[in-house]
Coordinates of C-alpha atoms in Angstrom, one line a residue:
X1 CA -9.1 33.8 -9.1
X2 CA -8.7 37.0 -11.0
X3 CA -9.2 40.4 -9.7
X4 CA -11.7 41.3 -12.4
X5 CA -15.1 39.7 -12.9
X6 CA -14.3 38.3 -16.3
X7 CA -17.6 39.0 -17.9
X8 CA -17.7 39.0 -21.6
X9 CA -20.8 40.9 -22.4
X10 CA -24.3 41.4 -21.4
X11 CA -25.5 37.9 -22.0
X12 CA -22.4 36.0 -20.7
X13 CA -23.7 35.0 -17.3
X14 CA -24.4 38.2 -15.4
X15 CA -24.9 36.8 -11.9
X16 CA -22.9 38.3 -9.1
X17 CA -21.9 36.7 -5.9
X18 CA -25.4 37.1 -4.6
X19 CA -27.0 35.7 -7.7
X20 CA -28.8 39.0 -8.5
X21 CA -27.4 39.3 -12.0
X22 CA -27.9 42.9 -13.0
X23 CA -26.2 42.9 -16.4
X24 CA -28.4 40.4 -18.2
X25 CA -31.4 42.3 -19.6
X26 CA -35.1 41.5 -19.3
X27 CA -36.4 39.3 -16.6
X28 CA -38.8 36.5 -17.3
X29 CA -40.4 34.8 -14.4
X30 CA -41.8 31.4 -15.2
X31 CA -45.5 30.6 -15.1
X32 CA -45.2 27.2 -13.4
X33 CA -43.8 26.8 -10.0
X34 CA -40.2 25.8 -10.6
X35 CA -38.7 28.5 -8.4
X36 CA -35.7 29.3 -10.6
X37 CA -35.6 32.8 -12.2
X38 CA -35.1 33.2 -15.9
X39 CA -33.5 36.1 -17.6
X40 CA -32.9 36.7 -21.3
X41 CA -29.3 37.3 -22.5
X42 CA -29.4 40.4 -24.7
X43 CA -27.5 43.4 -25.7
X44 CA -24.2 43.8 -27.2
X45 CA -22.8 40.6 -25.9
X46 CA -21.5 39.4 -29.2
X47 CA -20.0 36.1 -28.5
X48 CA -21.7 35.9 -25.2
X49 CA -25.1 35.8 -26.7
X50 CA -24.3 33.3 -29.5
X51 CA -27.1 31.0 -30.4
X52 CA -26.8 27.2 -30.2
X53 CA -24.5 25.8 -32.8
X54 CA -27.2 23.6 -34.4
X55 CA -30.9 24.6 -34.0
X56 CA -32.9 21.9 -35.8
X57 CA -33.5 18.4 -34.4
X58 CA -32.5 16.8 -37.7
X59 CA -29.2 18.8 -37.9
X60 CA -28.4 17.9 -34.3
X61 CA -28.5 14.1 -34.7
X62 CA -25.1 13.6 -36.3
X63 CA -23.5 16.0 -33.8
X64 CA -25.1 14.2 -30.9
X65 CA -23.8 10.9 -32.3
X66 CA -20.3 12.5 -32.5
X67 CA -20.6 13.7 -28.9
X68 CA -21.7 10.2 -27.7
X69 CA -18.8 8.6 -29.5
X70 CA -16.4 11.1 -28.2
X71 CA -17.7 10.6 -24.7
X72 CA -17.4 6.8 -25.1
X73 CA -13.7 7.2 -25.9
X74 CA -13.1 9.0 -22.7
X75 CA -15.5 6.9 -20.6
X76 CA -14.5 3.4 -21.7
X77 CA -10.7 4.1 -21.5
X78 CA -10.7 4.2 -17.7
X79 CA -12.2 0.7 -17.4
X80 CA -11.0 -1.2 -20.5
X81 CA -7.4 -1.1 -19.5
X82 CA -7.9 -2.5 -16.0
X83 CA -8.7 -6.1 -17.0
X84 CA -5.6 -6.3 -19.3
X85 CA -3.1 -5.2 -16.6
X86 CA -1.8 -8.8 -16.1
X87 CA -1.1 -9.2 -19.8
X88 CA 0.5 -5.8 -20.1
X89 CA 2.8 -6.3 -17.1
X90 CA 3.7 -9.8 -18.4
X91 CA 4.7 -8.3 -21.7
X92 CA 6.3 -5.0 -20.7
X93 CA 7.2 -5.5 -17.0
X94 CA 7.0 -2.6 -14.6
X95 CA 4.8 -4.3 -11.9
X96 CA 5.8 -1.7 -9.3
X97 CA 4.7 1.3 -11.4
X98 CA 1.7 -0.1 -13.4
X99 CA -0.7 1.9 -11.3
X100 CA 0.5 5.0 -13.2
X101 CA -1.3 3.7 -16.2
X102 CA -4.5 5.0 -14.5
X103 CA -3.0 7.7 -12.3
X104 CA -1.2 9.4 -15.2
X105 CA -4.3 9.4 -17.4
X106 CA -6.4 10.8 -14.5
X107 CA -3.9 13.4 -13.7
X108 CA -3.7 14.7 -17.3
X109 CA -7.5 14.8 -17.7
X110 CA -8.0 16.6 -14.5
X111 CA -5.4 19.3 -14.7
X112 CA -6.2 20.2 -18.3
X113 CA -9.9 20.7 -17.8
X114 CA -9.7 24.4 -16.8
X115 CA -7.5 25.1 -19.8
X116 CA -9.7 23.5 -22.4
X117 CA -12.8 25.2 -20.8
X118 CA -11.2 28.6 -21.2
X119 CA -10.0 27.8 -24.8
X120 CA -13.4 26.7 -25.9
X121 CA -14.9 30.0 -24.6
X122 CA -12.2 32.0 -26.4
X123 CA -11.8 30.2 -29.7
X124 CA -15.0 28.1 -30.0
X125 CA -15.9 24.5 -29.1
X126 CA -15.2 22.9 -32.4
X127 CA -11.4 23.5 -32.7
X128 CA -10.9 22.4 -29.1
X129 CA -13.0 19.2 -29.6
X130 CA -11.2 18.4 -32.9
X131 CA -7.8 18.9 -31.3
X132 CA -8.8 16.7 -28.3
X133 CA -10.0 13.8 -30.5
X134 CA -6.8 13.9 -32.6
X135 CA -4.6 14.1 -29.5
X136 CA -6.5 11.2 -28.0
X137 CA -6.1 9.1 -31.1
X138 CA -2.4 9.9 -31.4
X139 CA -2.0 8.8 -27.8
X140 CA -3.8 5.6 -28.5
X141 CA -1.5 4.8 -31.5
X142 CA 1.5 5.5 -29.3
X143 CA 0.2 3.3 -26.5
X144 CA -0.3 0.4 -28.9
X145 CA 3.3 0.8 -30.0
X146 CA 4.8 1.1 -26.5
X147 CA 8.0 -0.9 -25.9
X148 CA 8.2 -0.7 -22.1
X149 CA 6.1 0.4 -19.1
X150 CA 7.7 3.8 -18.9
X151 CA 6.7 4.5 -22.6
X152 CA 3.2 3.2 -22.1
X153 CA 2.7 5.5 -19.0
X154 CA 4.0 8.5 -20.9
X155 CA 1.7 7.8 -23.9
X156 CA -1.3 7.3 -21.5
X157 CA -0.6 10.8 -20.3
X158 CA -0.8 12.0 -23.9
X159 CA -4.2 10.2 -24.1
X160 CA -5.3 12.0 -21.0
X161 CA -4.4 15.3 -22.5
X162 CA -6.9 14.6 -25.3
X163 CA -9.4 13.1 -22.8
X164 CA -9.5 16.4 -20.9
X165 CA -10.7 18.1 -24.0
X166 CA -13.2 15.4 -24.8
X167 CA -14.9 15.4 -21.3
X168 CA -15.2 19.2 -20.9
X169 CA -16.0 20.2 -24.4
X170 CA -18.6 17.4 -25.1
X171 CA -20.6 18.6 -22.0
X172 CA -20.3 22.2 -23.1
X173 CA -21.5 21.5 -26.7
X174 CA -24.4 19.5 -25.3
X175 CA -25.6 22.6 -23.4
X176 CA -25.1 24.7 -26.6
X177 CA -27.1 22.4 -28.8
X178 CA -30.3 22.3 -26.7
X179 CA -32.4 24.9 -25.1
X180 CA -32.9 24.6 -21.4
X181 CA -36.1 22.5 -21.4
X182 CA -34.5 19.9 -23.7
X183 CA -31.1 19.6 -22.1
X184 CA -32.1 16.6 -19.9
X185 CA -32.5 14.6 -23.1
X186 CA -28.8 14.9 -24.2
X187 CA -27.5 14.7 -20.6
X188 CA -29.4 11.4 -20.2
X189 CA -27.8 10.1 -23.4
X190 CA -24.4 11.0 -22.2
X191 CA -25.1 9.4 -18.8
X192 CA -26.1 6.2 -20.7
X193 CA -22.8 6.3 -22.5
X194 CA -21.0 6.3 -19.1
X195 CA -23.2 3.6 -17.8
X196 CA -22.7 1.4 -20.8
X197 CA -18.9 2.0 -20.8
X198 CA -18.7 1.0 -17.1
X199 CA -20.2 -2.4 -18.0
X200 CA -18.7 -3.0 -21.4
X201 CA -15.2 -1.7 -20.7
X202 CA -14.0 -4.6 -18.5
X203 CA -15.7 -7.2 -20.8
X204 CA -14.2 -5.9 -24.0
X205 CA -10.8 -5.4 -22.4
X206 CA -10.8 -9.0 -21.0
X207 CA -11.8 -10.4 -24.4
X208 CA -9.2 -8.5 -26.3
X209 CA -6.4 -9.3 -23.8
X210 CA -7.4 -13.0 -23.6
X211 CA -8.1 -13.8 -27.3
X212 CA -6.2 -11.1 -29.2
X213 CA -3.5 -8.8 -27.9
X214 CA -3.6 -6.1 -25.2
X215 CA -2.5 -3.6 -27.9
X216 CA -5.9 -3.8 -29.5
X217 CA -7.4 -2.2 -26.5
X218 CA -5.9 1.0 -27.8
X219 CA -6.2 0.4 -31.5
X220 CA -10.0 0.0 -31.3
X221 CA -10.2 3.7 -30.4
X222 CA -9.1 4.6 -34.0
X223 CA -12.3 3.7 -35.9
X224 CA -14.5 5.1 -33.2
X225 CA -12.5 8.3 -33.0
X226 CA -12.3 8.6 -36.8
X227 CA -16.1 8.5 -37.1
X228 CA -16.5 11.0 -34.3
X229 CA -14.0 13.3 -35.9
X230 CA -15.7 13.1 -39.3
X231 CA -19.1 13.8 -37.8
X232 CA -17.8 16.8 -35.9
X233 CA -15.9 18.3 -38.8
X234 CA -18.8 17.7 -41.2
X235 CA -21.9 18.6 -39.1
X236 CA -20.9 20.8 -36.2
X237 CA -21.4 24.4 -37.4
X238 CA -20.8 27.0 -34.8
X239 CA -22.4 30.4 -35.3
X240 CA -20.3 33.2 -36.7
X241 CA -19.1 35.6 -34.0
X242 CA -18.1 39.2 -34.3
X243 CA -14.3 39.7 -34.4
X244 CA -13.2 41.0 -31.0
X245 CA -11.7 44.5 -30.7
X246 CA -8.5 43.0 -29.4
X247 CA -6.8 39.8 -30.2
X248 CA -7.7 37.1 -27.7
X249 CA -4.8 36.3 -25.3
X250 CA -4.3 32.9 -23.8
X251 CA -3.1 33.0 -20.2
X252 CA -0.2 30.5 -20.7
X253 CA 1.5 31.4 -17.5
X254 CA -1.7 30.7 -15.6
X255 CA -2.2 27.4 -17.5
X256 CA 1.3 26.3 -16.6
X257 CA 0.7 27.2 -13.0
X258 CA -2.6 25.3 -12.8
X259 CA -1.0 22.3 -14.5
X260 CA 2.0 22.2 -12.2
X261 CA -0.2 22.7 -9.1
X262 CA -2.6 20.1 -10.0
X263 CA 0.1 17.6 -11.0
X264 CA 2.0 17.9 -7.7
X265 CA -1.2 17.7 -5.6
X266 CA -2.7 14.7 -7.5
X267 CA 0.7 12.9 -7.4
X268 CA 0.8 13.4 -3.6
X269 CA -2.8 12.2 -3.2
X270 CA -2.4 9.2 -5.6
X271 CA 1.0 8.0 -4.3
X272 CA 0.8 8.9 -0.7
X273 CA 0.3 5.8 1.5
X274 CA 1.0 3.6 -1.5
X275 CA 4.5 4.4 -2.9
X276 CA 5.6 6.1 0.3
X277 CA 4.2 6.8 3.8
X278 CA 2.0 9.8 4.3
X279 CA 4.4 11.5 6.7
X280 CA 7.5 10.8 4.6
X281 CA 9.6 13.4 2.9
X282 CA 8.1 12.8 -0.6
X283 CA 4.5 13.3 0.6
X284 CA 5.3 16.3 2.7
X285 CA 7.5 17.8 0.0
X286 CA 4.8 17.4 -2.7
X287 CA 2.0 18.7 -0.6
X288 CA 4.2 21.7 0.5
X289 CA 5.2 22.4 -3.1
X290 CA 1.6 22.2 -4.3
X291 CA 0.6 24.7 -1.6
X292 CA 3.3 27.2 -2.7
X293 CA 2.3 26.7 -6.4
X294 CA -1.4 27.2 -5.5
X295 CA -0.5 30.6 -3.9
X296 CA 1.5 31.5 -7.0
X297 CA -1.3 30.5 -9.2
X298 CA -3.7 32.8 -7.4
X299 CA -1.3 35.7 -7.9
X300 CA -0.8 35.0 -11.6
X301 CA -4.6 34.6 -12.2
X302 CA -5.4 37.8 -10.4
X303 CA -3.1 39.7 -12.7
X304 CA -4.0 38.0 -15.9
X305 CA -6.3 39.8 -18.4
X306 CA -8.0 36.5 -19.4
X307 CA -7.3 34.1 -16.5
X308 CA -7.7 30.3 -17.0
X309 CA -9.7 30.1 -13.8
X310 CA -11.5 33.5 -13.5
X311 CA -12.4 34.8 -10.1
X312 CA -16.2 34.9 -10.9
X313 CA -16.2 31.1 -10.8
X314 CA -15.9 31.3 -7.1
X315 CA -17.6 34.7 -6.5
X316 CA -20.9 33.7 -7.9
X317 CA -22.8 31.7 -5.3
X318 CA -24.5 29.4 -7.8
X319 CA -21.3 28.2 -9.5
X320 CA -19.3 28.0 -6.3
X321 CA -22.0 26.0 -4.5
X322 CA -22.3 23.5 -7.4
X323 CA -18.5 23.2 -7.6
X324 CA -18.3 22.3 -3.9
X325 CA -21.3 20.0 -4.1
X326 CA -20.1 18.0 -7.0
X327 CA -16.6 17.9 -5.5
X328 CA -18.1 16.3 -2.5
X329 CA -20.0 13.9 -4.8
X330 CA -16.7 12.9 -6.5
X331 CA -15.3 12.2 -3.0
X332 CA -18.3 9.9 -2.0
X333 CA -18.2 8.1 -5.3
X334 CA -14.9 6.4 -4.3
X335 CA -16.8 4.2 -1.8
X336 CA -18.9 2.3 -4.4
X337 CA -16.5 2.4 -7.3
X338 CA -13.3 1.5 -5.5
X339 CA -14.3 -0.4 -2.3
X340 CA -17.5 -2.2 -3.2
X341 CA -15.8 -4.7 -5.6
X342 CA -13.3 -5.5 -2.8
X343 CA -16.2 -6.0 -0.4
X344 CA -18.1 -8.2 -2.9
X345 CA -15.1 -10.5 -3.5
X346 CA -13.5 -10.5 0.0
X347 CA -16.6 -10.5 2.2
X348 CA -19.3 -12.0 0.0
X349 CA -16.9 -14.4 -1.8
X350 CA -18.1 -13.4 -5.3
X351 CA -15.9 -13.7 -8.4
X352 CA -14.7 -10.7 -10.3
X353 CA -17.6 -10.8 -12.8
X354 CA -20.3 -11.1 -10.2
X355 CA -18.6 -8.4 -8.1
X356 CA -18.7 -6.1 -11.1
X357 CA -22.4 -6.8 -11.5
X358 CA -23.1 -5.7 -7.9
X359 CA -21.5 -2.3 -8.8
X360 CA -22.9 -2.1 -12.3
X361 CA -26.5 -2.0 -11.2
X362 CA -25.8 1.6 -10.1
X363 CA -25.1 2.5 -13.7
X364 CA -28.5 1.1 -14.7
X365 CA -30.6 3.4 -12.4
X366 CA -28.4 6.5 -12.8
X367 CA -29.3 7.4 -16.4
X368 CA -33.0 6.6 -15.9
X369 CA -33.2 8.8 -12.9
X370 CA -31.3 11.6 -14.7
X371 CA -33.6 11.4 -17.7
X372 CA -36.7 11.8 -15.4
X373 CA -35.2 14.5 -13.2
X374 CA -36.5 17.3 -15.3
X375 CA -40.1 16.3 -14.3
X376 CA -39.0 17.1 -10.7
X377 CA -36.9 20.2 -11.1
X378 CA -39.5 21.7 -13.5
X379 CA -41.8 21.8 -10.5
X380 CA -39.6 22.5 -7.5
X381 CA -36.3 23.9 -9.0
X382 CA -32.7 22.7 -9.3
X383 CA -31.6 23.3 -5.8
X384 CA -34.5 21.4 -4.1
X385 CA -34.2 18.5 -6.6
X386 CA -30.5 18.1 -5.9
X387 CA -31.1 18.3 -2.2
X388 CA -33.7 15.5 -2.4
X389 CA -31.3 13.3 -4.4
X390 CA -28.3 13.8 -2.0
X391 CA -30.5 13.4 1.1
X392 CA -31.6 10.0 -0.3
X393 CA -27.9 9.2 -1.1
X394 CA -26.9 10.1 2.5
X395 CA -29.5 7.6 3.9
X396 CA -28.5 4.9 1.5
X397 CA -24.8 5.3 2.4
X398 CA -25.6 5.1 6.1
X399 CA -27.6 1.9 5.5
X400 CA -24.6 0.1 4.1
X401 CA -22.9 -0.5 7.5
X402 CA -26.2 -2.0 8.7
X403 CA -26.1 -4.9 6.2
X404 CA -25.9 -8.3 7.8
X405 CA -22.6 -10.2 7.8
X406 CA -21.8 -11.9 5.4
X407 CA -25.2 -11.1 3.8
X408 CA -26.5 -11.9 0.4
X409 CA -25.2 -10.3 -2.9
X410 CA -28.6 -8.7 -3.5
X411 CA -28.3 -6.6 -0.4
X412 CA -25.5 -4.3 -1.6
X413 CA -26.9 -4.6 -5.2
X414 CA -30.2 -3.1 -4.1
X415 CA -28.5 -0.3 -2.2
X416 CA -26.4 0.5 -5.3
X417 CA -29.5 0.5 -7.5
X418 CA -31.0 3.1 -5.1
X419 CA -27.8 5.0 -4.9
X420 CA -27.6 5.4 -8.7
X421 CA -31.2 6.7 -8.8
X422 CA -30.4 9.2 -6.0
X423 CA -27.2 10.5 -7.6
X424 CA -28.9 10.8 -11.0
X425 CA -31.4 13.1 -9.3
X426 CA -28.6 15.1 -7.7
X427 CA -26.0 15.5 -10.5
X428 CA -27.9 16.3 -13.6
X429 CA -30.1 19.1 -12.2
X430 CA -26.9 20.8 -10.9
X431 CA -25.0 20.5 -14.2
X432 CA -28.0 21.6 -16.3
X433 CA -28.8 24.4 -13.8
X434 CA -25.3 25.8 -13.5
X435 CA -24.8 25.7 -17.3
X436 CA -28.1 27.7 -17.6
X437 CA -26.9 30.5 -15.4
X438 CA -24.2 31.6 -17.8
X439 CA -24.1 32.6 -21.4
X440 CA -22.2 31.1 -24.3
X441 CA -18.9 32.9 -23.6
X442 CA -18.7 31.5 -20.0
X443 CA -20.2 28.1 -20.4
X444 CA -17.0 26.3 -21.3
X445 CA -15.2 27.7 -18.3
X446 CA -18.1 27.0 -16.0
X447 CA -18.5 23.4 -17.2
X448 CA -14.8 22.7 -16.9
X449 CA -14.8 24.1 -13.3
X450 CA -17.6 21.7 -12.3
X451 CA -15.8 18.7 -13.8
X452 CA -12.5 19.7 -12.4
X453 CA -13.9 19.9 -8.9
X454 CA -15.5 16.5 -9.3
X455 CA -12.3 14.9 -10.5
X456 CA -10.3 16.5 -7.6
X457 CA -12.9 15.2 -5.2
X458 CA -12.4 11.7 -6.5
X459 CA -8.6 11.9 -6.1
X460 CA -9.0 13.3 -2.5
X461 CA -11.5 10.5 -1.8
X462 CA -9.2 7.8 -3.0
X463 CA -6.4 9.0 -0.8
X464 CA -8.5 9.7 2.3
X465 CA -10.7 6.6 2.2
X466 CA -7.7 4.4 1.4
X467 CA -6.0 5.6 4.5
X468 CA -9.2 5.0 6.5
X469 CA -9.7 1.5 5.2
X470 CA -6.1 0.4 5.8
X471 CA -6.1 2.0 9.3
X472 CA -9.3 0.2 10.3
X473 CA -8.1 -3.1 8.8
X474 CA -4.7 -2.9 10.6
X475 CA -6.5 -2.2 13.9
X476 CA -8.9 -5.2 13.5
X477 CA -6.1 -7.6 12.6
X478 CA -4.0 -6.9 15.7
X479 CA -5.9 -9.6 17.6
X480 CA -6.1 -12.0 14.7
X481 CA -5.9 -15.8 15.6
X482 CA -2.8 -16.1 13.3
X483 CA 0.4 -13.9 13.0
X484 CA 1.9 -12.4 9.9
X485 CA -1.3 -11.2 8.3
X486 CA -0.8 -8.3 5.8
X487 CA -2.2 -5.0 7.0
X488 CA -2.9 -3.6 3.5
X489 CA -6.4 -4.0 2.0
X490 CA -5.2 -5.0 -1.4
X491 CA -2.7 -7.6 0.0
X492 CA -5.5 -9.0 2.2
X493 CA -7.8 -9.3 -0.7
X494 CA -5.2 -11.1 -2.8
X495 CA -4.5 -13.5 0.2
X496 CA -8.2 -14.3 0.5
X497 CA -8.3 -15.5 -3.1
X498 CA -6.2 -18.5 -2.0
X499 CA -8.5 -21.0 -0.2
X500 CA -5.6 -22.5 1.7
X501 CA -4.0 -19.3 2.8
X502 CA -5.7 -19.2 6.3
X503 CA -7.5 -21.5 8.6
X504 CA -11.3 -21.2 8.8
X505 CA -11.2 -19.1 11.9
X506 CA -8.5 -16.8 10.5
X507 CA -10.4 -16.4 7.2
X508 CA -13.5 -15.4 9.0
X509 CA -11.6 -12.9 11.1
X510 CA -10.0 -11.4 8.1
X511 CA -13.3 -11.2 6.2
X512 CA -14.9 -9.4 9.2
X513 CA -11.9 -7.0 9.3
X514 CA -12.5 -6.2 5.6
X515 CA -16.2 -5.8 6.2
X516 CA -15.5 -3.3 9.0
X517 CA -13.0 -1.3 6.9
X518 CA -15.5 -0.9 4.0
X519 CA -18.2 0.0 6.5
X520 CA -16.1 2.9 7.8
X521 CA -15.5 4.0 4.2
X522 CA -19.2 4.2 3.6
X523 CA -19.7 6.2 6.8
X524 CA -17.0 8.6 5.4
X525 CA -18.9 8.7 2.1
X526 CA -22.0 9.6 4.0
X527 CA -20.0 12.5 5.6
X528 CA -19.2 13.7 2.1
X529 CA -22.9 13.5 1.2
X530 CA -23.6 15.7 4.2
X531 CA -21.0 18.2 3.0
X532 CA -22.7 18.3 -0.4
X533 CA -26.0 19.1 1.3
X534 CA -24.4 21.7 3.4
X535 CA -22.9 23.5 0.3
X536 CA -26.4 23.6 -1.3
X537 CA -28.2 24.7 1.9
X538 CA -25.7 27.5 2.9
X539 CA -24.4 28.7 -0.5
X540 CA -26.7 27.9 -3.3
X541 CA -29.4 30.5 -4.0
X542 CA -33.0 29.2 -3.6
X543 CA -33.6 30.1 -7.2
X544 CA -31.0 29.6 -9.9
X545 CA -30.7 32.9 -11.9
X546 CA -31.3 31.3 -15.3
X547 CA -30.1 33.0 -18.5
X548 CA -32.0 32.1 -21.7
X549 CA -30.3 32.6 -25.0
X550 CA -32.1 34.9 -27.5
X551 CA -33.3 31.8 -29.5
X552 CA -34.9 30.2 -26.5
X553 CA -38.6 31.0 -25.7
X554 CA -39.3 33.2 -22.7
X555 CA -42.2 35.4 -21.6
X556 CA -40.3 38.4 -22.8
X557 CA -39.2 36.9 -26.1
X558 CA -41.4 34.1 -27.6
X559 CA -40.7 32.3 -30.8
X560 CA -43.1 30.9 -33.3
X561 CA -44.4 27.5 -32.5
X562 CA -43.0 27.6 -29.0
X563 CA -44.7 28.6 -25.7
X564 CA -44.0 32.1 -24.5
X565 CA -42.4 31.0 -21.3
X566 CA -39.3 29.2 -19.9
X567 CA -40.7 25.8 -19.1
X568 CA -37.7 23.8 -17.9
X569 CA -36.3 24.2 -14.4
X570 CA -37.6 27.7 -14.1

C-alpha cells in the first residue's frame, strides 16, 4: 500500500508488476520443461541475499522438529478447545459469548500476521518466533487460570497474538531452510502436522475434558512449547547480516491501523447474523467504520518509510494473484470444515465421531498430494499445477449436490478424500512458488500476506455461507408439516438430536431442508473455486520469476556436488 516499491536490495525479490524483475542479476533458464524462470539474487543486497539459516541436513533436523512443534501448537489449538466447550461453559458460565473463544483467537492471529511478517524481515526470524512461542505459552497459562468467561476470552486473544507469530514465521523459516527443489519436503511435513492436529485435537480435548479437567487443554501446551523454544534457541542460527546504514524503523502507526481495521471487519463478519441481524446498526456501524479505517490505513502505509503492508505486495502480479487465489481457497474451505459435520449428523444421522471421520479423510490425502506435487510442478510449472488442482476441486464441489438423499457415509467421505488431494495440489505449489519469487528480506512479508488473505477468506466465507445456509433453510421450512420449527441451522441440528422432537414426516422434511442448505453452500464454494481459477488465469504470469539464493545451484552459479541448474519448479 505504500507509494514506494519497498525493495531492500538486488536480491530481495525484484519482480515488478509485470513479473519482469529487472533488479535481480543473472538469468538462469532451467534445462527441463518447468516453465518458471529462475534468476540468481546477487549484488549488494546485504540482508536481501542472506543464505538459508541452516545449510546442512543434520543441522536442520532439530530446527525442523522445532518448527513442527511450533506449528502443532497453533494447529491443534483451534480444534482441541471445541470438544471441551460444554465443560468450560458449565464451569465458567458465559453461554451467550462462548463463541468468542474461537472468534477472538482467530481475530488475533489474522490481524497480527502482516505485522509479524514485516518484523521478521526487519529484525530476523528467530527473535519473532521466540517471542511468539513465549507469548503463546503465557496466554496458555493465563487461560488455564481463567476465573470467568470474559477472562478466558481475553487470554485466548493473548494466545492468538502468539499464534500469529507462530503461523507466519514457521512458514517463512521453512522456506529459508531449504533450497527451492527441497521445499516440498518441509511443506509436506507441516501439512502433516495440520492433518494430524485436525484429527487428534478433538480426541485429546474430549479425553482431557472428560477424564481430567478442561484447564489441562491449555497446560499441555507448556511442555510442547518449552521443547520447541529450546530447540529454536539452541539450534536456529541465522546468518550475520550487515548493519543497515540507518536504524530500522517499525511502522507502528500502520500496524495499529491494520490491527484496528482487521478487528472491526472480522468482528462484523463473525458476529453479523449471529449476535445481531446483518442490516442492524451494529453490523452497519462496524462495516462502515472498517471501511473508513481501511482508507486511513492506505494513506498511512503510502506515507510510511517501511510500511507493514508494502505496495509491492499488490503491484507484483505473482504475489497479488496468489493472495487472491488463496483467499478464495480460504472461502471455499468453509464448506467442508464448517458445514460437512452438520450434514453428516443431521442428514446422514451419524454421531459426532463418525461425522468427524467423514471430514478427516480430507486431511489424509492433502499432505500426500502436497508431498508429491513437486513431481508435477517440476514439469509443468507452479501456475499450471495449481490450476489443475483447483479445476479438480471445482468439479468435486459441484458433485456434492448430486449425492443421493440420504446417501451413504462413504459418498461424502470419498469426495472429501478427492478434495484433499486436489487442494494439496493447489496450495503447496502456490506457497512454494510465491516464496521463491522473493529474496530473504521480503519473504516474511510475502508469506504473511498469503496467510492473511487465506484467513480473511475463511472469515468472509463463514459469514457469507452462514447467511446462505440459513436463508435456504428458512425458505424450505415455510411449508413444513408442523409449525414452530427453528429457522437457524444450528438450532435445527440440535433439535434433530432429540428423536422425539418431530414426527417422522417432519423429521424427513427438516433433514431434506438441511440437505438443500448444505448443497447451496457447496455450490457457493464451487463459485469460490472458480474465482481462484480466474485469479490464476488472468493475473498470474505463466512463468513464476524465480529468485535463487546465492547458495542454491543454478546454471549461472553451480555448487560442488550439486547439478548446475535449478531443478525444482523452474
